[in-house]
Amino acid sequence: MRIALLGGTGDIGEGLALRYAYHTDHDVVIGSRDPDSAHEAADEYESTVRANGRERKVTGFENAMAADRADVVVLSVPPYHVADTVETVAGSLDADDVLVTPAAGMKRDDDGFHYHPPSAGSVTALVADAAPEDVPVVGAFHNLAAGRLADLDADLGLDVLVVGDDDGAKARIAGLIQDVDGLRALDAGGLANAPEVESLTPLLINVARNNDGLHDLGVSFR
């Protein structure tokens, strides 16, 4: 399977790229608005994976070209860029693709981070509204810490909550999640449940900020 990480030069894109290049045989494609940035990031991730003992090819393209070459397209961009990014690549998507969003709307004040969804109700809903009608949208990877993903020496042992209205697309992404050692996919229901999943992200950040030794938190259900 070929995975395109649009905005893959950022923190969460880096973490997912490194894990998928290191733990799986899926093709990893980095997308960016700037193709030169995509190429540079792809070379850097390739070098990191090689330094950890695995030879893997990572490629980089402009976002629309990356999406055109992929089976799964992950919007690893900030929440305020997701709709514009979807519109930019819409012509490169088809019904056989799955569009995945890990973004959560947040705002910050003196007390910490707070969930701040868009008017659509969640970032996942915003993506679904912007996506072509025949392209299924799945919310996943919201609650993973980018730093922990990018540290290939770190054991994960984390659960990934998956939301979506297309059961086949959810199952496909669940399988993709569990291809990474230490990740378990859990079905959290339909897209209407995305706010509950997204709102965990600021909670985890606040707990990590306020407690020594609890950086790069995730969730695990037992």
CSV table of C-alpha atoms in Angstrom, one decimal:
chain,number,residue,atom,x,y,z
A,1,MET,CA,0.0,0.0,0.0
A,2,ARG,CA,1.2,3.5,-0.7
A,3,ILE,CA,0.7,6.1,2.0
A,4,ALA,CA,1.0,9.8,1.3
A,5,LEU,CA,1.6,12.2,4.2
A,6,LEU,CA,0.5,15.6,3.1
A,7,GLY,CA,2.3,18.2,5.2
A,8,GLY,CA,4.7,15.4,5.9
A,9,THR,CA,7.5,17.8,6.7
A,10,GLY,CA,5.9,18.7,10.0
A,11,ASP,CA,6.1,16.9,13.4
A,12,ILE,CA,3.3,14.4,13.1
A,13,GLY,CA,4.1,13.7,9.4
A,14,GLU,CA,7.7,13.0,10.4
A,15,GLY,CA,6.7,10.6,13.2
A,16,LEU,CA,4.2,8.7,11.0
A,17,ALA,CA,6.7,8.6,8.1
A,18,LEU,CA,9.5,7.2,10.2
A,19,ARG,CA,7.3,4.5,11.8
A,20,TYR,CA,5.8,3.4,8.5
A,21,ALA,CA,9.2,3.3,6.8
A,22,TYR,CA,10.8,1.5,9.7
A,23,HIS,CA,8.1,-1.0,10.8
A,24,THR,CA,6.3,-1.8,7.5
A,25,ASP,CA,6.9,-2.4,3.8
A,26,HIS,CA,4.3,0.1,2.7
A,27,ASP,CA,5.5,2.8,0.3
A,28,VAL,CA,5.9,6.2,2.1
A,29,VAL,CA,5.4,9.4,0.1
A,30,ILE,CA,6.0,12.8,1.7
A,31,GLY,CA,3.8,15.7,0.4
A,32,SER,CA,4.3,19.4,0.8
A,33,ARG,CA,3.2,22.7,-0.8
A,34,ASP,CA,6.9,23.1,-1.7
A,35,PRO,CA,8.3,20.0,-3.6
A,36,ASP,CA,11.8,20.9,-2.6
A,37,SER,CA,10.9,20.7,1.1
A,38,ALA,CA,9.2,17.3,0.4
A,39,HIS,CA,12.3,16.0,-1.3
A,40,GLU,CA,14.6,17.2,1.6
A,41,ALA,CA,12.3,15.7,4.3
A,42,ALA,CA,12.1,12.4,2.4
A,43,ASP,CA,15.9,12.2,2.2
A,44,GLU,CA,16.2,13.0,5.9
A,45,TYR,CA,13.6,10.3,6.9
A,46,GLU,CA,15.4,7.8,4.7
A,47,SER,CA,18.7,8.6,6.4
A,48,THR,CA,17.1,8.2,9.9
A,49,VAL,CA,15.6,4.8,9.1
A,50,ARG,CA,18.9,3.7,7.6
A,51,ALA,CA,20.8,4.8,10.7
A,52,ASN,CA,18.4,2.5,12.7
A,53,GLY,CA,19.3,-0.5,10.6
A,54,ARG,CA,16.8,-0.6,7.7
A,55,GLU,CA,17.1,0.4,4.1
A,56,ARG,CA,13.9,2.0,2.9
A,57,LYS,CA,13.0,4.4,0.0
A,58,VAL,CA,11.0,7.5,1.0
A,59,THR,CA,9.9,9.8,-1.8
A,60,GLY,CA,8.7,13.4,-1.8
A,61,PHE,CA,6.4,15.4,-4.1
A,62,GLU,CA,4.1,18.4,-4.2
A,63,ASN,CA,0.9,17.6,-2.3
A,64,ALA,CA,-1.3,16.9,-5.3
A,65,MET,CA,1.3,14.7,-6.9
A,66,ALA,CA,1.8,12.8,-3.6
A,67,ALA,CA,-2.0,12.2,-3.3
A,68,ASP,CA,-2.2,11.1,-6.9
A,69,ARG,CA,0.3,8.3,-6.2
A,70,ALA,CA,-1.3,7.1,-3.0
A,71,ASP,CA,-3.9,4.6,-1.7
A,72,VAL,CA,-4.2,6.3,1.7
A,73,VAL,CA,-3.8,10.1,2.1
A,74,VAL,CA,-3.1,11.4,5.5
A,75,LEU,CA,-3.7,15.1,6.2
A,76,SER,CA,-0.8,15.7,8.5
A,77,VAL,CA,-1.4,19.5,8.4
A,78,PRO,CA,-2.6,21.9,11.1
A,79,PRO,CA,-6.4,22.0,11.5
A,80,TYR,CA,-6.8,25.4,9.9
A,81,HIS,CA,-5.2,24.1,6.7
A,82,VAL,CA,-7.1,20.9,6.3
A,83,ALA,CA,-10.0,22.2,4.1
A,84,ASP,CA,-7.7,24.1,1.8
A,85,THR,CA,-5.4,21.1,1.5
A,86,VAL,CA,-8.3,18.8,0.6
A,87,GLU,CA,-9.5,21.3,-2.1
A,88,THR,CA,-6.0,21.4,-3.5
A,89,VAL,CA,-5.7,17.7,-3.9
A,90,ALA,CA,-9.4,16.8,-4.6
A,91,GLY,CA,-8.7,16.2,-8.3
A,92,SER,CA,-6.1,13.6,-7.3
A,93,LEU,CA,-8.4,11.5,-5.2
A,94,ASP,CA,-10.8,8.8,-6.2
A,95,ALA,CA,-13.3,6.3,-4.6
A,96,ASP,CA,-10.5,3.8,-4.0
A,97,ASP,CA,-8.6,6.1,-1.8
A,98,VAL,CA,-9.1,6.8,1.9
A,99,LEU,CA,-8.6,10.3,3.3
A,100,VAL,CA,-7.3,10.3,6.9
A,101,THR,CA,-7.2,13.2,9.3
A,102,PRO,CA,-5.3,13.2,12.7
A,103,ALA,CA,-5.9,16.9,13.4
A,104,ALA,CA,-7.6,18.3,16.5
A,105,GLY,CA,-8.7,21.9,16.9
A,106,MET,CA,-7.2,23.6,20.0
A,107,LYS,CA,-6.6,27.0,21.5
A,108,ARG,CA,-4.2,28.0,24.2
A,109,ASP,CA,-4.4,30.4,27.1
A,110,ASP,CA,-2.7,30.9,30.5
A,111,ASP,CA,-4.4,27.7,31.8
A,112,GLY,CA,-3.3,25.4,29.0
A,113,PHE,CA,-4.7,23.9,25.9
A,114,HIS,CA,-8.5,23.6,25.2
A,115,TYR,CA,-10.5,21.8,22.6
A,116,HIS,CA,-11.6,24.3,20.0
A,117,PRO,CA,-13.6,22.6,17.2
A,118,PRO,CA,-14.5,24.4,14.0
A,119,SER,CA,-18.1,25.3,13.2
A,120,ALA,CA,-18.5,21.8,11.5
A,121,GLY,CA,-18.3,20.3,15.0
A,122,SER,CA,-14.9,18.6,14.5
A,123,VAL,CA,-11.9,18.7,12.2
A,124,THR,CA,-12.9,15.3,10.9
A,125,ALA,CA,-16.3,16.6,9.9
A,126,LEU,CA,-14.7,19.6,8.3
A,127,VAL,CA,-12.6,17.2,6.2
A,128,ALA,CA,-15.6,15.1,5.3
A,129,ASP,CA,-17.4,18.3,4.1
A,130,ALA,CA,-14.5,19.3,2.0
A,131,ALA,CA,-13.7,15.9,0.5
A,132,PRO,CA,-15.1,14.6,-2.8
A,133,GLU,CA,-18.4,12.8,-2.2
A,134,ASP,CA,-17.1,9.4,-3.2
A,135,VAL,CA,-13.9,9.5,-1.1
A,136,PRO,CA,-14.3,8.0,2.4
A,137,VAL,CA,-12.9,10.0,5.3
A,138,VAL,CA,-11.5,8.4,8.5
A,139,GLY,CA,-10.3,10.1,11.7
A,140,ALA,CA,-7.3,8.5,13.2
A,141,PHE,CA,-3.9,9.1,14.9
A,142,HIS,CA,-5.3,12.1,16.9
A,143,ASN,CA,-3.8,11.2,20.2
A,144,LEU,CA,-0.3,10.1,19.3
A,145,ALA,CA,2.6,12.3,20.4
A,146,ALA,CA,4.8,13.2,17.4
A,147,GLY,CA,8.0,13.1,19.5
A,148,ARG,CA,7.3,9.6,20.7
A,149,LEU,CA,6.6,8.4,17.1
A,150,ALA,CA,9.7,9.9,15.8
A,151,ASP,CA,11.9,8.2,18.4
A,152,LEU,CA,12.4,4.8,16.9
A,153,ASP,CA,13.9,3.6,20.1
A,154,ALA,CA,10.7,4.3,22.0
A,155,ASP,CA,8.2,1.5,22.6
A,156,LEU,CA,4.7,2.7,21.7
A,157,GLY,CA,2.2,0.4,23.4
A,158,LEU,CA,-0.6,2.8,22.5
A,159,ASP,CA,-4.2,2.6,21.2
A,160,VAL,CA,-5.4,4.6,18.2
A,161,LEU,CA,-9.1,5.5,18.1
A,162,VAL,CA,-10.6,5.3,14.6
A,163,VAL,CA,-13.8,7.1,13.6
A,164,GLY,CA,-15.6,6.9,10.2
A,165,ASP,CA,-18.9,6.2,8.5
A,166,ASP,CA,-17.5,3.8,5.9
A,167,ASP,CA,-16.9,0.4,7.6
A,168,GLY,CA,-14.6,-0.8,4.8
A,169,ALA,CA,-12.4,2.3,5.0
A,170,LYS,CA,-12.2,2.1,8.8
A,171,ALA,CA,-11.2,-1.5,8.6
A,172,ARG,CA,-8.5,-0.7,6.0
A,173,ILE,CA,-7.1,2.1,8.3
A,174,ALA,CA,-7.3,-0.1,11.4
A,175,GLY,CA,-5.2,-2.7,9.6
A,176,LEU,CA,-2.7,0.0,8.5
A,177,ILE,CA,-2.4,1.2,12.1
A,178,GLN,CA,-1.7,-2.3,13.5
A,179,ASP,CA,1.1,-2.8,10.9
A,180,VAL,CA,3.1,-0.5,13.2
A,181,ASP,CA,4.6,-2.4,16.2
A,182,GLY,CA,3.0,-1.2,19.4
A,183,LEU,CA,-0.1,0.4,18.0
A,184,ARG,CA,-3.6,-1.1,18.4
A,185,ALA,CA,-6.6,0.3,16.5
A,186,LEU,CA,-9.9,0.6,18.3
A,187,ASP,CA,-13.2,1.4,16.6
A,188,ALA,CA,-14.7,4.6,18.2
A,189,GLY,CA,-17.8,4.7,16.0
A,190,GLY,CA,-19.0,7.0,13.3
A,191,LEU,CA,-17.8,10.5,12.3
A,192,ALA,CA,-20.3,12.0,14.8
A,193,ASN,CA,-18.0,10.7,17.6
A,194,ALA,CA,-15.0,12.6,16.3
A,195,PRO,CA,-15.3,15.5,18.8
A,196,GLU,CA,-14.9,13.0,21.8
A,197,VAL,CA,-11.8,11.6,20.2
A,198,GLU,CA,-10.2,14.9,19.1
A,199,SER,CA,-10.9,16.5,22.6
A,200,LEU,CA,-8.5,14.0,24.2
A,201,THR,CA,-5.5,15.6,22.5
A,202,PRO,CA,-5.5,18.9,24.5
A,203,LEU,CA,-6.1,16.9,27.7
A,204,LEU,CA,-3.0,14.7,27.0
A,205,ILE,CA,-0.9,17.8,26.3
A,206,ASN,CA,-2.1,19.5,29.6
A,207,VAL,CA,-1.3,16.3,31.6
A,208,ALA,CA,2.1,16.1,30.0
A,209,ARG,CA,2.9,19.7,30.7
A,210,ASN,CA,1.9,19.6,34.4
A,211,ASN,CA,3.4,16.3,35.5
A,212,ASP,CA,7.1,15.6,35.5
A,213,GLY,CA,8.2,12.6,33.5
A,214,LEU,CA,5.0,12.3,31.5
A,215,HIS,CA,6.0,13.8,28.2
A,216,ASP,CA,4.8,12.4,24.9
A,217,LEU,CA,1.7,10.8,26.4
A,218,GLY,CA,-0.8,8.6,24.5
A,219,VAL,CA,-3.8,6.5,25.5
A,220,SER,CA,-4.1,2.8,26.2
A,221,PHE,CA,-7.4,1.2,27.1
A,222,ARG,CA,-7.4,-1.9,29.4
